[in-house]
CSV table of C-alpha atoms in Angstrom, one decimal:
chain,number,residue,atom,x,y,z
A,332,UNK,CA,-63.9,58.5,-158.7
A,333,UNK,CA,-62.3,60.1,-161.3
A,334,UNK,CA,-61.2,62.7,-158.4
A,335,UNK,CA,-59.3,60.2,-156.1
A,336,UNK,CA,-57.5,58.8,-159.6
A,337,UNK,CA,-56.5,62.0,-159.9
A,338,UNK,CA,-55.0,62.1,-156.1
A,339,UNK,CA,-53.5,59.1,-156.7
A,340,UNK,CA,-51.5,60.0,-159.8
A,341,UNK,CA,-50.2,63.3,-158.2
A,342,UNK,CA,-49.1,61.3,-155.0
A,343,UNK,CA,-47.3,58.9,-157.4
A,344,UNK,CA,-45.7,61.4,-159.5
A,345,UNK,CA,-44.7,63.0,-156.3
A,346,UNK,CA,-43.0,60.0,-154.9
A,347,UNK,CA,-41.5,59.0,-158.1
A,348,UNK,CA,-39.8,62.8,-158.0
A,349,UNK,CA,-38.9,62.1,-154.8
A,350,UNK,CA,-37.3,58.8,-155.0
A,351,UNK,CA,-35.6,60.3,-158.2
A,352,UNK,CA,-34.2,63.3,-156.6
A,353,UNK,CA,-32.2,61.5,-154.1
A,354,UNK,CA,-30.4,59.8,-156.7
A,355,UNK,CA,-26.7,61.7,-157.2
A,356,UNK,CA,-24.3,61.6,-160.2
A,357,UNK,CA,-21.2,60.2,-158.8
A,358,UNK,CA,-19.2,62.3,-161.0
A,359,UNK,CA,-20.6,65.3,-160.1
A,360,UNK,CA,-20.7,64.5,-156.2
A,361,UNK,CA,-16.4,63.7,-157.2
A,362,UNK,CA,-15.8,66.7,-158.4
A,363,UNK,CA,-18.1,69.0,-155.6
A,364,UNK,CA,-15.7,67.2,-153.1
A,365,UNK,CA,-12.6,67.9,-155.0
A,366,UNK,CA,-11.9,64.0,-155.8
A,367,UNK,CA,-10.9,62.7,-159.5
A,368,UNK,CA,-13.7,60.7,-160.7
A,369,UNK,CA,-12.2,57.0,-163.0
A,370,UNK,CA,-14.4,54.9,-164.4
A,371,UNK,CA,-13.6,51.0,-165.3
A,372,UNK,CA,-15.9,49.7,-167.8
A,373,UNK,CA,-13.7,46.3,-168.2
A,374,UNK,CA,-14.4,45.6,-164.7
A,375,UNK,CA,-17.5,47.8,-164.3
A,376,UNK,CA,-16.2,49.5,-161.2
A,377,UNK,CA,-15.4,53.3,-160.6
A,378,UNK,CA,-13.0,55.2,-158.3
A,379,UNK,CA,-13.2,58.7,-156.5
A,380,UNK,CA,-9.7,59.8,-155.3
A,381,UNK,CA,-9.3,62.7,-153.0
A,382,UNK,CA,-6.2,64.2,-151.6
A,383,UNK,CA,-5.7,61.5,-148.6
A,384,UNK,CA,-9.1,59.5,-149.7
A,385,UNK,CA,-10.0,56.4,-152.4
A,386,UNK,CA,-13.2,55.4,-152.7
A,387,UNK,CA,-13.9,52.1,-155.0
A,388,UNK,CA,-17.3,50.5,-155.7
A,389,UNK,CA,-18.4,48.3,-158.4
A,390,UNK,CA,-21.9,48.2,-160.2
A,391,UNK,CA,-24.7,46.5,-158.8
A,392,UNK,CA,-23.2,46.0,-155.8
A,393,UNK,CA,-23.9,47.3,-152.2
A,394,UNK,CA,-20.8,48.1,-150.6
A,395,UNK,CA,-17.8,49.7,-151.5
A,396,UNK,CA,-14.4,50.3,-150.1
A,397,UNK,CA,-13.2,53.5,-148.4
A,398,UNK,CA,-9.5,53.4,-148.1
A,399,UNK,CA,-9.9,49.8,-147.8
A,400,UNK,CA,-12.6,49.2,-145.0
A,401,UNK,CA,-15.8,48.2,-146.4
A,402,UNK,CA,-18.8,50.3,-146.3
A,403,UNK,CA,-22.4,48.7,-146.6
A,404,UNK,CA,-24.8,50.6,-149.3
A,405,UNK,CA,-28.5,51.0,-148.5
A,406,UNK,CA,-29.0,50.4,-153.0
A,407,UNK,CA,-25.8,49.4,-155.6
A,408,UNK,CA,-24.5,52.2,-158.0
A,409,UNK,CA,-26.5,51.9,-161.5
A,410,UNK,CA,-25.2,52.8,-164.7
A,411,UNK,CA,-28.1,55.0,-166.5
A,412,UNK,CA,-27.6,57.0,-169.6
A,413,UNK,CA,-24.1,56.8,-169.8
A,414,UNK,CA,-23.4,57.9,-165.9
A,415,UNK,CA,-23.2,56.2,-162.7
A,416,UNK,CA,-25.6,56.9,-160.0
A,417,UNK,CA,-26.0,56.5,-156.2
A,418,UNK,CA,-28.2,57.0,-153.6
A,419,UNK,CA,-27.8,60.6,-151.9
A,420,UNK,CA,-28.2,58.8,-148.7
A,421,UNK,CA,-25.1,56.2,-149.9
A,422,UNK,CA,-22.5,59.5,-150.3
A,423,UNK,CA,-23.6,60.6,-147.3
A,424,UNK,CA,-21.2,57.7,-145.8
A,425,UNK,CA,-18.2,58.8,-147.3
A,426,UNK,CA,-16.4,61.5,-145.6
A,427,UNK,CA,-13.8,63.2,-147.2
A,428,UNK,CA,-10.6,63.8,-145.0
A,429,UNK,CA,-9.3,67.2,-144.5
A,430,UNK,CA,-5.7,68.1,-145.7
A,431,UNK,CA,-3.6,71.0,-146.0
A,432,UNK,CA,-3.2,72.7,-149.6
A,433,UNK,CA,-1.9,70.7,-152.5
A,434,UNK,CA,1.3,72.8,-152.4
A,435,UNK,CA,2.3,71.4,-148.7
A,436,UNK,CA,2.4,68.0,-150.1
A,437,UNK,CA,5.5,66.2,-150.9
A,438,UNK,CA,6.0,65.5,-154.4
A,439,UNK,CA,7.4,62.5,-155.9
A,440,UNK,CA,10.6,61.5,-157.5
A,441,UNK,CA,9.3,59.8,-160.2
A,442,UNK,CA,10.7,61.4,-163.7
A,443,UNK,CA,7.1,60.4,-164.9
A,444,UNK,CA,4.1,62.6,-163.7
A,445,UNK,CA,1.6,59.0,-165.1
A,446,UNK,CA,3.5,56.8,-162.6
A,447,UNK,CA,3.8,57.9,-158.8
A,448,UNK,CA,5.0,55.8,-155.7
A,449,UNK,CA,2.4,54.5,-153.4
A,450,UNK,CA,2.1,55.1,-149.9
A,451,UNK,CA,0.0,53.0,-147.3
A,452,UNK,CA,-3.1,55.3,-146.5
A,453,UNK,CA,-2.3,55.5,-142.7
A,454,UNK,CA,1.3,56.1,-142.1
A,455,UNK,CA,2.1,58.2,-145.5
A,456,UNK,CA,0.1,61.5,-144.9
A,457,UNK,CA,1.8,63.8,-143.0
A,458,UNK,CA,-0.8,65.2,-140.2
A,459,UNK,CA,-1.0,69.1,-140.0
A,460,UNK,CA,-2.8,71.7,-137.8
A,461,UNK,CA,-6.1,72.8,-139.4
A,462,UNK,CA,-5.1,76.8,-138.3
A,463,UNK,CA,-1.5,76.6,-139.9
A,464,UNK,CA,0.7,74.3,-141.7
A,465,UNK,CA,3.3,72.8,-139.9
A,466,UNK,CA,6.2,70.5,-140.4
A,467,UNK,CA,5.6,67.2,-138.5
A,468,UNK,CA,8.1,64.4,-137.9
A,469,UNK,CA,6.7,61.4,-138.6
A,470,UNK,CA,7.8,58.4,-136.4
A,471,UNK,CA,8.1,55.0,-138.8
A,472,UNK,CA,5.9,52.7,-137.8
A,473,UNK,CA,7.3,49.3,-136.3
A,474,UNK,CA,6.1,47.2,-139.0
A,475,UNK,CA,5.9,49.3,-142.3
A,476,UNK,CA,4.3,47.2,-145.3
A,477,UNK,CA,6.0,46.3,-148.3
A,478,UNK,CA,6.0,49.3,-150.7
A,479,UNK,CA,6.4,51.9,-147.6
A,480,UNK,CA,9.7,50.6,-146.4
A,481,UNK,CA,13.3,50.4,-147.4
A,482,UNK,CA,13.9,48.2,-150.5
A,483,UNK,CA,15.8,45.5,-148.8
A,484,UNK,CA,14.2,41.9,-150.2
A,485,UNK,CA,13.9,41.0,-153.7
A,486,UNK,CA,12.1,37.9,-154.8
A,487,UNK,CA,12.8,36.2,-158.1
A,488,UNK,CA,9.9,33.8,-159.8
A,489,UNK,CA,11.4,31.9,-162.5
A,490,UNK,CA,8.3,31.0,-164.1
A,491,UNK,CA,7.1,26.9,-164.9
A,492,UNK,CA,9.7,24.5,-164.5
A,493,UNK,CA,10.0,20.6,-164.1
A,494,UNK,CA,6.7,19.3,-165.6
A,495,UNK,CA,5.6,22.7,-166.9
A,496,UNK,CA,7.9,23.9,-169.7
A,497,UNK,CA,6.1,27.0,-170.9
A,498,UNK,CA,6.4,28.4,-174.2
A,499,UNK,CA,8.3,26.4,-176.4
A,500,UNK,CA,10.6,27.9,-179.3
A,501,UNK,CA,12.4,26.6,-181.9
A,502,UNK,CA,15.5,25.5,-180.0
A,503,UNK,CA,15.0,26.6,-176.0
A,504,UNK,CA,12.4,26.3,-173.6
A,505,UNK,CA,10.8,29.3,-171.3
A,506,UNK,CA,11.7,27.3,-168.1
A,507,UNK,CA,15.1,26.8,-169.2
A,508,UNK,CA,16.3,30.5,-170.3
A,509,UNK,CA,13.8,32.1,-167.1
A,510,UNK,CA,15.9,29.9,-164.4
A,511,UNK,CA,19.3,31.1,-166.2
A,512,UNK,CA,18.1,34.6,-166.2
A,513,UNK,CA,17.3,34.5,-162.3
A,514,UNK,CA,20.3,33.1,-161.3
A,515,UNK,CA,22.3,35.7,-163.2
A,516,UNK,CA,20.1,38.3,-161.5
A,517,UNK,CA,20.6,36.7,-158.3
A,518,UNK,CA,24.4,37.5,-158.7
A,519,UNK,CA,23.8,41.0,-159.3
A,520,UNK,CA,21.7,42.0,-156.9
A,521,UNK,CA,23.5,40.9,-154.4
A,522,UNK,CA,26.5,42.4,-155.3
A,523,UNK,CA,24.7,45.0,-154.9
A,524,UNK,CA,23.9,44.7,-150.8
A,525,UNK,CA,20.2,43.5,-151.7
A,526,UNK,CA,18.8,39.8,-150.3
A,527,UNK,CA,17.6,37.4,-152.8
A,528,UNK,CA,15.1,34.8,-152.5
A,529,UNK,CA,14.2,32.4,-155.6
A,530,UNK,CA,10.9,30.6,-155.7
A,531,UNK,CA,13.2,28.0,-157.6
A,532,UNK,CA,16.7,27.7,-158.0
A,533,UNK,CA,16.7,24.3,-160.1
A,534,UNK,CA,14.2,22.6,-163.1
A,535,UNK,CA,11.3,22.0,-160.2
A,536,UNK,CA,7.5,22.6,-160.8
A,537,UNK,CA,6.4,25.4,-158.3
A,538,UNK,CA,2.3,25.5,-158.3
A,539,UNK,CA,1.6,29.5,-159.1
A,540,UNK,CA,0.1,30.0,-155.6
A,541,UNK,CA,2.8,28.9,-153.7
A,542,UNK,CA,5.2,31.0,-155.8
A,543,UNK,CA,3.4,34.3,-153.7
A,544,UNK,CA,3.2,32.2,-150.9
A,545,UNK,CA,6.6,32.0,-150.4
A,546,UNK,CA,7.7,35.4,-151.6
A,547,UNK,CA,4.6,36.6,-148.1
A,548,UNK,CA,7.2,34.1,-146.0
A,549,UNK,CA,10.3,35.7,-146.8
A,550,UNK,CA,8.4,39.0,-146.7
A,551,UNK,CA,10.0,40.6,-150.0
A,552,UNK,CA,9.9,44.5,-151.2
A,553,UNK,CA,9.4,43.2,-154.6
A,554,UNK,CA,8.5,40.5,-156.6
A,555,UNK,CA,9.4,39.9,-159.9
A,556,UNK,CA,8.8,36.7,-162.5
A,557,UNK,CA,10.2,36.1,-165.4
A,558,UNK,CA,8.8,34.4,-168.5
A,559,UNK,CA,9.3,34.1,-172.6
A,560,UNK,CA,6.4,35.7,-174.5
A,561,UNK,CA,4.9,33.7,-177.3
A,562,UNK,CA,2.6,33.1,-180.3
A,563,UNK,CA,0.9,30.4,-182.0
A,564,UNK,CA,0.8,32.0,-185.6
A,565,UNK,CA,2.4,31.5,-188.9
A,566,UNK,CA,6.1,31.6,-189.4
A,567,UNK,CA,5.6,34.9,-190.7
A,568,UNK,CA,3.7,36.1,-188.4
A,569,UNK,CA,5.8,35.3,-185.7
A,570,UNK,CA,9.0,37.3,-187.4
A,571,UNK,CA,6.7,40.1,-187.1
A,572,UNK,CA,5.7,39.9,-183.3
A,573,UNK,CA,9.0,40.6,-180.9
A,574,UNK,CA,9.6,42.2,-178.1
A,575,UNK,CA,9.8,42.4,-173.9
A,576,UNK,CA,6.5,43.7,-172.1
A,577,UNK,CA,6.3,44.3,-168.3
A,578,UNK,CA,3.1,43.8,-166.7
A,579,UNK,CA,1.0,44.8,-163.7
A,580,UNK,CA,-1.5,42.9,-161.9
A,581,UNK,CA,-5.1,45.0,-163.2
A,582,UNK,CA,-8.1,44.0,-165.2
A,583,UNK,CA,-7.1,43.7,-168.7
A,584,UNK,CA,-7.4,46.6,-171.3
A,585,UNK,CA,-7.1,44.6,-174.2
A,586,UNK,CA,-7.8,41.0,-175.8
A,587,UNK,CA,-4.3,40.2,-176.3
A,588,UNK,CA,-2.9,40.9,-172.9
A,589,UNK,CA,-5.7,39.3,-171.1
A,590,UNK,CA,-5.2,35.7,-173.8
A,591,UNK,CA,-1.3,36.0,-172.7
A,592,UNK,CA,-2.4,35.8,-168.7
A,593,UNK,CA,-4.7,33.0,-169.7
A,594,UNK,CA,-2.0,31.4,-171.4
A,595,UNK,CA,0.5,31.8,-168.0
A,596,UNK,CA,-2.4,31.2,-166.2
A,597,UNK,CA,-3.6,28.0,-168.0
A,598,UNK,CA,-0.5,25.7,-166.0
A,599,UNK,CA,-2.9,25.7,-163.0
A,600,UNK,CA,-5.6,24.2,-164.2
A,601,UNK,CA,-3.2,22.0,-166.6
A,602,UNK,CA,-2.1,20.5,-163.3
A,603,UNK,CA,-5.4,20.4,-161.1
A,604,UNK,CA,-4.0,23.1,-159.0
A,605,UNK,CA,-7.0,23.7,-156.3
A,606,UNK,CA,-8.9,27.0,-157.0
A,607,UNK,CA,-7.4,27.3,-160.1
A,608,UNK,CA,-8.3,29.6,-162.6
A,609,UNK,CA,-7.5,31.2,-165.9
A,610,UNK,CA,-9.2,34.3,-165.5
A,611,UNK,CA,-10.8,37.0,-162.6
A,612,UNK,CA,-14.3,38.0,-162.4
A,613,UNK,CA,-15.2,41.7,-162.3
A,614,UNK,CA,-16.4,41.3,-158.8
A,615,UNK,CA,-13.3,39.8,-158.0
A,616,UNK,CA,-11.0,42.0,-159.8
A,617,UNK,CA,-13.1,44.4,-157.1
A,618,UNK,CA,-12.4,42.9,-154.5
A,619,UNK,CA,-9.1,42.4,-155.2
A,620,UNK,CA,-8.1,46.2,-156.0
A,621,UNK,CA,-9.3,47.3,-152.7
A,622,UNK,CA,-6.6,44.8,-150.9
A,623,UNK,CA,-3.5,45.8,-153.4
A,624,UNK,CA,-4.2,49.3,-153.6
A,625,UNK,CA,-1.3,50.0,-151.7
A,626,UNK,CA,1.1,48.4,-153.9
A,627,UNK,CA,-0.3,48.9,-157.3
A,628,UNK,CA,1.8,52.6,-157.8
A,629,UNK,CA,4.8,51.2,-156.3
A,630,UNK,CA,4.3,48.5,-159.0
A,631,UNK,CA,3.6,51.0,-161.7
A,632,UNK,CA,7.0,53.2,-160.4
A,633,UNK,CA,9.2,49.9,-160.9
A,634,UNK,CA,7.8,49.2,-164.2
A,635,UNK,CA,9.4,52.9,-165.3
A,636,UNK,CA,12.7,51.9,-163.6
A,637,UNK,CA,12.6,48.8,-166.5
A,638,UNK,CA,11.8,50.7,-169.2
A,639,UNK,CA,14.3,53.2,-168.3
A,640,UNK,CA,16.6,50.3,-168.0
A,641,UNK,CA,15.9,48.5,-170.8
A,642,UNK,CA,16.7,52.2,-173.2
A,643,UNK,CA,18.9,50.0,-175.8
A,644,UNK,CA,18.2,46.7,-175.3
A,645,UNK,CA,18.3,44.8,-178.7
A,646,UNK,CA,14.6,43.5,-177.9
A,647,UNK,CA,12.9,46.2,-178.1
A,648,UNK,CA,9.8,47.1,-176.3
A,649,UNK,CA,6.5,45.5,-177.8
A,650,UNK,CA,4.2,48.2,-178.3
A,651,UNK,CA,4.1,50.6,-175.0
A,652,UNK,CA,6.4,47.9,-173.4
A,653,UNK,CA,3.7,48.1,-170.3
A,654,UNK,CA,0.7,46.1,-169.9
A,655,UNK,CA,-1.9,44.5,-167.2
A,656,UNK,CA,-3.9,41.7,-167.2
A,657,UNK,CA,-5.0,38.9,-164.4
A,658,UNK,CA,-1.5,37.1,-164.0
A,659,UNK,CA,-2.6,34.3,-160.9
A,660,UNK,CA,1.3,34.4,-160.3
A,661,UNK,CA,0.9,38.3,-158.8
A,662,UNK,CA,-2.3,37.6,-157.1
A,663,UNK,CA,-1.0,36.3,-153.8
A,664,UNK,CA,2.0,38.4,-153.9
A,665,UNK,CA,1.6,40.8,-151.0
A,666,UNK,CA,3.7,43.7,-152.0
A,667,UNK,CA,5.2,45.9,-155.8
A,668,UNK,CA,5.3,42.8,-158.1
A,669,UNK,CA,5.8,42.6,-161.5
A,670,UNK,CA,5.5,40.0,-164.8
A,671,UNK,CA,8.3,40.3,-167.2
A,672,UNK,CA,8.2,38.7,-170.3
A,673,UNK,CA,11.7,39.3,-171.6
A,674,UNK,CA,10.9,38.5,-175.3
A,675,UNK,CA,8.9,36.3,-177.7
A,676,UNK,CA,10.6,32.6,-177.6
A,677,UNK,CA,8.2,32.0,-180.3
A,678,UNK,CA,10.4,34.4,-182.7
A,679,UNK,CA,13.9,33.7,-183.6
A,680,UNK,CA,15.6,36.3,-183.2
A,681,UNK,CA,14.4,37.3,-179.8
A,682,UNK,CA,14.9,33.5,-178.9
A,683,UNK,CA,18.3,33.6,-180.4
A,684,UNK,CA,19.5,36.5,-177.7
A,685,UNK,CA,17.5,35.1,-174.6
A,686,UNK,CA,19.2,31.7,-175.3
A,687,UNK,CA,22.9,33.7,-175.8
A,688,UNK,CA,25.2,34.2,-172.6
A,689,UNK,CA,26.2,37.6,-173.9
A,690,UNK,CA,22.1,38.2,-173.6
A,691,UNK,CA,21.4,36.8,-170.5
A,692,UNK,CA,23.8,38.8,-169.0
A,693,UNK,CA,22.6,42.1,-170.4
A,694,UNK,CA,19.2,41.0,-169.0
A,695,UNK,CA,20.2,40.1,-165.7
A,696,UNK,CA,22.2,43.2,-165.3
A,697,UNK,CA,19.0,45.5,-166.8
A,698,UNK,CA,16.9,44.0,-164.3
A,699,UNK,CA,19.2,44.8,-161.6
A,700,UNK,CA,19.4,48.2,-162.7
A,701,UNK,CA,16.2,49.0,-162.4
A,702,UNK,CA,15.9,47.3,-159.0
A,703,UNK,CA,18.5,49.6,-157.8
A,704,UNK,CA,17.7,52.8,-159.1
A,705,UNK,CA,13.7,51.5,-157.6
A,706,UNK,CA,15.4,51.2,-154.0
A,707,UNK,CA,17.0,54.9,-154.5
A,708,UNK,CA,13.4,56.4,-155.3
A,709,UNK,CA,11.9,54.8,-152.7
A,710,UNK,CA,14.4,55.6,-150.6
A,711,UNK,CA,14.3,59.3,-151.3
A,712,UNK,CA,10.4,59.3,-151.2
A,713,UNK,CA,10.7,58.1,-148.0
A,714,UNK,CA,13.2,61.0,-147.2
A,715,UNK,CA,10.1,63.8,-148.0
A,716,UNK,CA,8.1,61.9,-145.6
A,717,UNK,CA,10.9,62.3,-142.8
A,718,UNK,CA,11.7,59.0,-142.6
């Protein structure tokens, strides 16, 4: 009896070895195939990016993304003593393109090596023989995505309006100075050559899905809404917090900039917009990465063009000047899009120069500023890619 026990334990120690053995640190297997390794642990989600190859997955659950098709796991990643583990038989799936050396690869224009311009992951590698590298003209394809093309369309979001007045301040509303803003930004940008679509031109309430909605109709290169920042604080307080932030669309990385995307987010559910909500899910900020992948640099390269801009501006930058968080306003929007709170409403002096036309110009004219020299990079990115 006490032999078979024995035969029994071995045979289970063997198979727990074995089932252990097959399990791979996804770090490790990143860095055998010459991929950066990121980890998420806001969202809970990690990324493996090769040369011409992004790999996303999410903990406990089975699939994951591979340059944005979905791949079906035989078990979910698990997160064990501090690293994040797969099946060997899961890594087996992802297959690693080929490329030429890093040196044959176009650089970017950006003056920042943290933000670089995006590039869709099927017509923005330039193909080369295996034996020798080779310079290839690349044909543009006939409908290039937003954030691969020329920089032609510009949609402006003036946030709330009508109903909805947004953050209030002592004197001025957010609607009020936003709408102002865009119309002055309007003017400039098309004085410049660019077309310019509002998502409202007049005091209207605009639900925040239709706002990206429209901007998808009139197929825009970049979409950009403007809002007042503010605070419920003391008066004190609020002489002390000032300042214009730009923001992304990614999972939040602190408390306060996810509360001020609640707070923008918190009109849709004021006024029973359907499938409203104040805040993503990690398995939907997942989800949702995957699909705006290809816009999320091109995003990040405008948001340098603004700070850039904005070298000078009597509201000065609060903190970095450069956030994320889950703004429902960027959700939809199917191409670069930025937030821009131009300055805290809630403080007076910040409120003062929003509400001043000598401000609002200067905005308007920063803004436009950073939408052109944003065209130019593009534009000469596109030029390395012999377009």
């Amino acid at each position: 009896m006490n032999r078979i026990l024995g035969k029994v334990l071995a045979v289970l120690c063997l198979m727990a070895a074995t089932l252990w053995a097959v399990q791979v640190d996804v770090e490790t297997f990143a860095k055998n195939k010459q991929a950066s390794f990121h980890w998420y642990p806001v969202q809970k989600t990690v990324s493996l990016v090769g040369a011409s190859d992004t790999i996303k997955m999410a903990i406990s659950l089975p699939f994951a993304f591979h340059n944005g098709k979905s791949i079906e796991l035989k078990t979910p990643p698990v997160l064990k003593d501090n690293k994040i583990w797969m099946d060997a038989a899961d890594t087996a799936k992802f297959v690693f393109t080929k490329t030429a050396s890093s040196s044959s690869a176009p650089k970017t224009v950006s003056s920042s090596s943290a933000v670089k311009p995006a590039s869709s992951s099927s017509s923005a590698t330039l193909k080369v023989s295996s034996s020798s590298v080779v310079s290839v003209a690349v044909a543009a394809p006939k409908n290039e995505t937003a954030g691969t093309r020329e920089v032609k369309t510009i949609v402006i979001d003036p946030g709330h309006g009508g109903k909805d007045s947004g953050a209030l301040g002592a004197k001025a509303q957010e609607k009020d100075i936003v709408l102002t803003v865009g119309k002055l930004l309007k003017k400039e940008l098309e004085k410049d050559g660019f077309k310019v679509k509002m998502t409202r031109d007049k005091d209207v309430f605009i639900e925040l899905g239709q706002r990206a909605n429209l901007a998808n109709q009139w197929d825009g290169d970049l979409f950009i809404s403007l809002h007042c920042n503010a605070v419920d604080a003391t008066p004190e307080r609020k002489k002390q917090i000032k300042g214009y932030h730009v923001y992304v669309l990614r999972a939040p990385e602190s408390e306060e900039d996810a509360a001020i995307a609640r707070r923008e987010n918190k009109v849709a559910t004021l006024y029973g917009e359907k499938n409203a909500k104040e805040e993503l899910s990690p398995i939907e900020w997942f989800k949702l990465e995957a699909r705006l992948e290809k816009y999320k640099q091109n995003s990040y390269m405008f948001t340098e063009e603004m700070l850039k801009a904005n070298e000078g501006y009597k509201i000065r930058k609060q903190a970095g000047g450069v956030g994320g968080a889950g703004f429902m306003v960027l959700v939809g929007a199917l191409m670069p899009a930025v937030l821009y709170e131009i300055g805290f409403i809630s403080n007076l002096d910040d409120e003062a120069y929003m509400m001043s036309d000598a401000g609002q110009k200067d905005i308007a004219e920063r803004i436009s500023k950073a939408v052109s020299n944003y065209k130019a990079a593009v534009h000469n990115y596109r030029e390395t890619l012999g377009r």
